[in-house]
């Protein structure tokens, strides 16, 4: 089983829709969680950290569910510019320096 | 401008010919890391460095070497490249005070080994 798993998608949704995707992790001792965004052939860029209480940044909401070992990303009022691959990232508590990326979920917003 | 730079951006080489991909950051970050990205496998960590002269293996270190002689630079060395090292490589840096998970990435190096 992969340490971090994501549905590869693609998720194809109309502009203005709300879309959500999850990321599951296998190590219950995992420490920190993040969502990154990666455009085609570009470098990943940090979208947001995921806090235990959940957090929101504009149209984006991130949640952490430690009991079920997953994090989620919700995008409201999606824009064409939201089309990208979204990567979830986990740092295991056993090694604060090791970083594990999910394979990514591809999102395509259609006009 | 705060940035991570990588060189070269594109490289085609032949099996066995030693190469170095350079990585430099101007943010005075302690933590630096190398990843490779392959279709369906996502980003996998090759090596990372917590500070000068401190390096450690990631998930896929075989066939790679790194060094960290200066804080700003973290070169990736392929002593004898093989075709299975054809990939997209990213260097990244962060500061432990922010959390190593909050990383700044370089633009990537696309390597083809024939």
XYZ file of C-alpha atoms in Angstrom:
225
model
C 0.000 0.000 0.000
C 1.297 3.452 -0.875
C 2.020 5.764 2.039
C -0.010 8.545 0.466
C -2.780 7.846 -2.030
C -4.845 10.104 -4.223
C -7.482 9.500 -6.848
C -5.623 10.399 -10.066
C -8.775 11.740 -11.715
C -9.191 13.530 -13.980
C -12.006 15.448 -12.372
C -13.751 17.356 -15.120
C -16.171 19.959 -13.765
C -17.889 23.077 -15.127
C -16.763 26.537 -14.176
C -18.467 27.695 -10.994
C -18.897 24.214 -9.589
C -17.676 23.009 -6.227
C -15.229 20.135 -6.308
C -13.577 18.159 -3.548
C -10.962 15.462 -3.443
C -9.318 13.464 -0.735
C -5.917 12.096 0.044
C -5.387 9.150 2.370
C -2.221 8.405 4.303
C -1.177 5.138 5.921
C 1.094 6.297 8.753
C -1.056 7.276 11.710
C 1.907 9.106 13.247
C 2.133 11.545 10.345
C 2.849 15.039 11.475
C 2.196 17.731 8.896
C 0.011 17.973 5.828
C -0.052 20.209 2.800
C -1.683 20.724 -0.559
C 0.424 21.722 -3.543
C -0.655 22.735 -7.000
C 1.263 21.763 -10.124
C 0.554 23.141 -13.582
C 1.522 21.084 -16.603
C 5.305 20.832 -16.972
C 5.850 23.313 -14.146
C 7.161 23.038 -10.626
C 4.820 22.324 -7.699
C 3.794 25.320 -5.646
C 2.475 25.334 -2.112
C -1.272 25.945 -2.089
C -1.960 25.656 1.609
C -1.007 23.901 4.786
C -3.633 21.731 6.451
C -4.290 22.357 10.114
C -6.021 20.055 12.562
C -8.950 22.411 12.936
C -9.314 22.871 9.194
C -8.493 26.054 7.371
C -9.770 28.211 4.580
C -8.053 30.450 2.071
C -10.504 32.234 -0.161
C -12.296 29.616 -2.252
C -10.151 26.806 -0.904
C -10.852 24.803 2.247
C -8.595 22.112 3.626
C -9.603 19.573 6.242
C -7.744 16.932 8.207
C -9.397 13.814 9.576
C -6.870 12.012 11.752
C -9.275 9.275 12.818
C -9.828 8.181 9.229
C -6.367 9.269 8.074
C -7.242 11.524 5.219
C -7.023 15.147 4.209
C -9.361 16.882 1.828
C -9.376 19.913 -0.421
C -12.571 21.709 -1.370
C -12.651 24.292 -4.129
C -15.725 26.485 -4.371
C -16.805 28.539 -7.380
C -14.120 26.921 -9.503
C -12.343 28.989 -12.138
C -10.732 27.942 -15.402
C -7.403 28.866 -13.804
C -7.919 26.192 -11.140
C -7.173 23.528 -13.763
C -4.054 21.808 -12.521
C -2.828 18.751 -10.674
C -3.218 18.889 -6.908
C -0.644 17.057 -4.822
C -1.038 16.160 -1.202
C 2.055 16.065 0.961
C 2.680 14.361 4.279
C 5.637 14.532 6.619
C 5.927 11.436 8.825
C 6.527 12.049 12.500
C 9.286 9.406 12.480
C 11.397 11.654 10.321
C 10.600 15.304 10.262
C 12.879 15.676 7.279
C 11.288 13.129 5.005
C 8.517 14.325 2.780
C 6.046 12.123 0.943
C 4.062 13.301 -2.037
C 0.912 11.762 -3.399
C 0.777 11.105 -7.120
C -1.672 13.932 -7.612
C -5.264 14.481 -8.673
C -5.810 16.102 -12.023
C -8.532 18.736 -12.163
C -9.904 20.189 -15.372
C -12.399 23.058 -15.296
C -14.468 23.470 -18.453
C -16.146 26.716 -19.552
C 13.592 37.835 -5.977
C 13.471 34.736 -3.793
C 14.052 31.714 -5.962
C 15.495 28.268 -6.504
C 17.443 27.845 -9.720
C 18.437 24.657 -11.491
C 20.800 24.073 -14.371
C 20.597 22.763 -16.950
C 16.857 22.867 -17.625
C 17.093 20.216 -20.325
C 19.749 17.587 -20.838
C 20.121 14.663 -23.201
C 23.051 12.401 -22.459
C 24.260 8.860 -22.998
C 24.549 5.947 -20.632
C 27.574 6.117 -18.366
C 28.543 9.737 -18.934
C 28.802 11.468 -15.574
C 26.679 14.553 -15.114
C 25.840 17.122 -12.466
C 22.632 19.088 -12.084
C 23.139 22.220 -10.051
C 20.656 23.712 -7.605
C 20.976 27.034 -5.855
C 18.669 29.007 -3.556
C 18.938 32.601 -2.365
C 16.615 32.387 0.648
C 19.179 31.183 3.197
C 17.177 27.996 3.677
C 18.709 25.228 5.728
C 16.733 22.397 4.135
C 17.195 21.329 0.532
C 15.930 18.304 -1.311
C 15.973 16.573 -4.681
C 13.003 14.796 -6.258
C 12.308 12.939 -9.432
C 8.878 12.900 -11.013
C 7.698 10.091 -13.245
C 4.250 9.500 -14.762
C 2.016 7.570 -12.389
C 4.604 7.587 -9.622
C 4.460 11.199 -8.557
C 7.309 13.000 -6.868
C 9.793 10.779 -5.088
C 12.475 12.113 -2.802
C 16.041 11.213 -3.801
C 18.163 12.937 -1.171
C 17.710 15.734 1.288
C 19.944 17.917 3.389
C 19.132 19.512 6.708
C 22.134 21.834 6.573
C 25.718 22.164 5.348
C 27.531 18.821 5.360
C 24.366 17.006 6.494
C 22.713 14.841 3.851
C 20.445 11.825 4.001
C 18.812 9.360 1.656
C 15.236 9.715 0.546
C 13.165 6.972 -1.022
C 15.095 6.475 -4.266
C 18.792 7.314 -3.699
C 20.317 4.535 -5.817
C 22.451 5.853 -8.637
C 22.642 9.386 -7.248
C 25.036 11.374 -5.096
C 24.717 14.778 -3.501
C 26.894 17.179 -1.601
C 26.197 20.211 0.548
C 29.371 22.208 0.944
C 27.622 25.567 0.987
C 24.232 26.483 2.323
C 22.929 27.828 -0.962
C 24.008 24.967 -3.260
C 22.916 21.343 -3.441
C 24.137 19.637 -6.628
C 22.824 16.273 -7.783
C 25.437 13.974 -9.309
C 24.795 10.989 -11.537
C 28.101 9.131 -11.699
C 27.002 6.654 -14.365
C 23.560 7.551 -15.689
C 21.299 4.824 -17.003
C 18.106 5.038 -19.091
C 15.938 4.378 -16.014
C 17.121 7.723 -14.665
C 15.342 9.502 -17.483
C 12.962 11.720 -15.567
C 11.953 15.227 -14.531
C 14.040 16.394 -11.579
C 13.137 19.080 -9.086
C 15.198 20.724 -6.408
C 13.445 22.349 -3.467
C 14.323 24.284 -0.353
C 12.630 25.275 2.866
C 13.335 26.510 6.317
C 12.644 24.220 9.288
C 11.325 27.266 11.115
C 8.473 27.297 8.568
C 8.253 23.544 8.414
C 10.133 21.453 5.879
C 6.857 20.642 4.156
C 6.513 24.242 2.952
C 8.918 24.051 0.081
C 10.003 26.294 -2.744
C 10.739 24.382 -5.925
C 13.099 25.060 -8.766
C 11.773 25.028 -12.348
C 12.856 21.451 -12.997
C 15.440 19.673 -15.125
C 14.258 17.297 -17.797
C 16.873 14.587 -18.226
C 16.969 11.998 -20.982
C 19.531 9.203 -20.814
C 19.963 7.298 -24.077
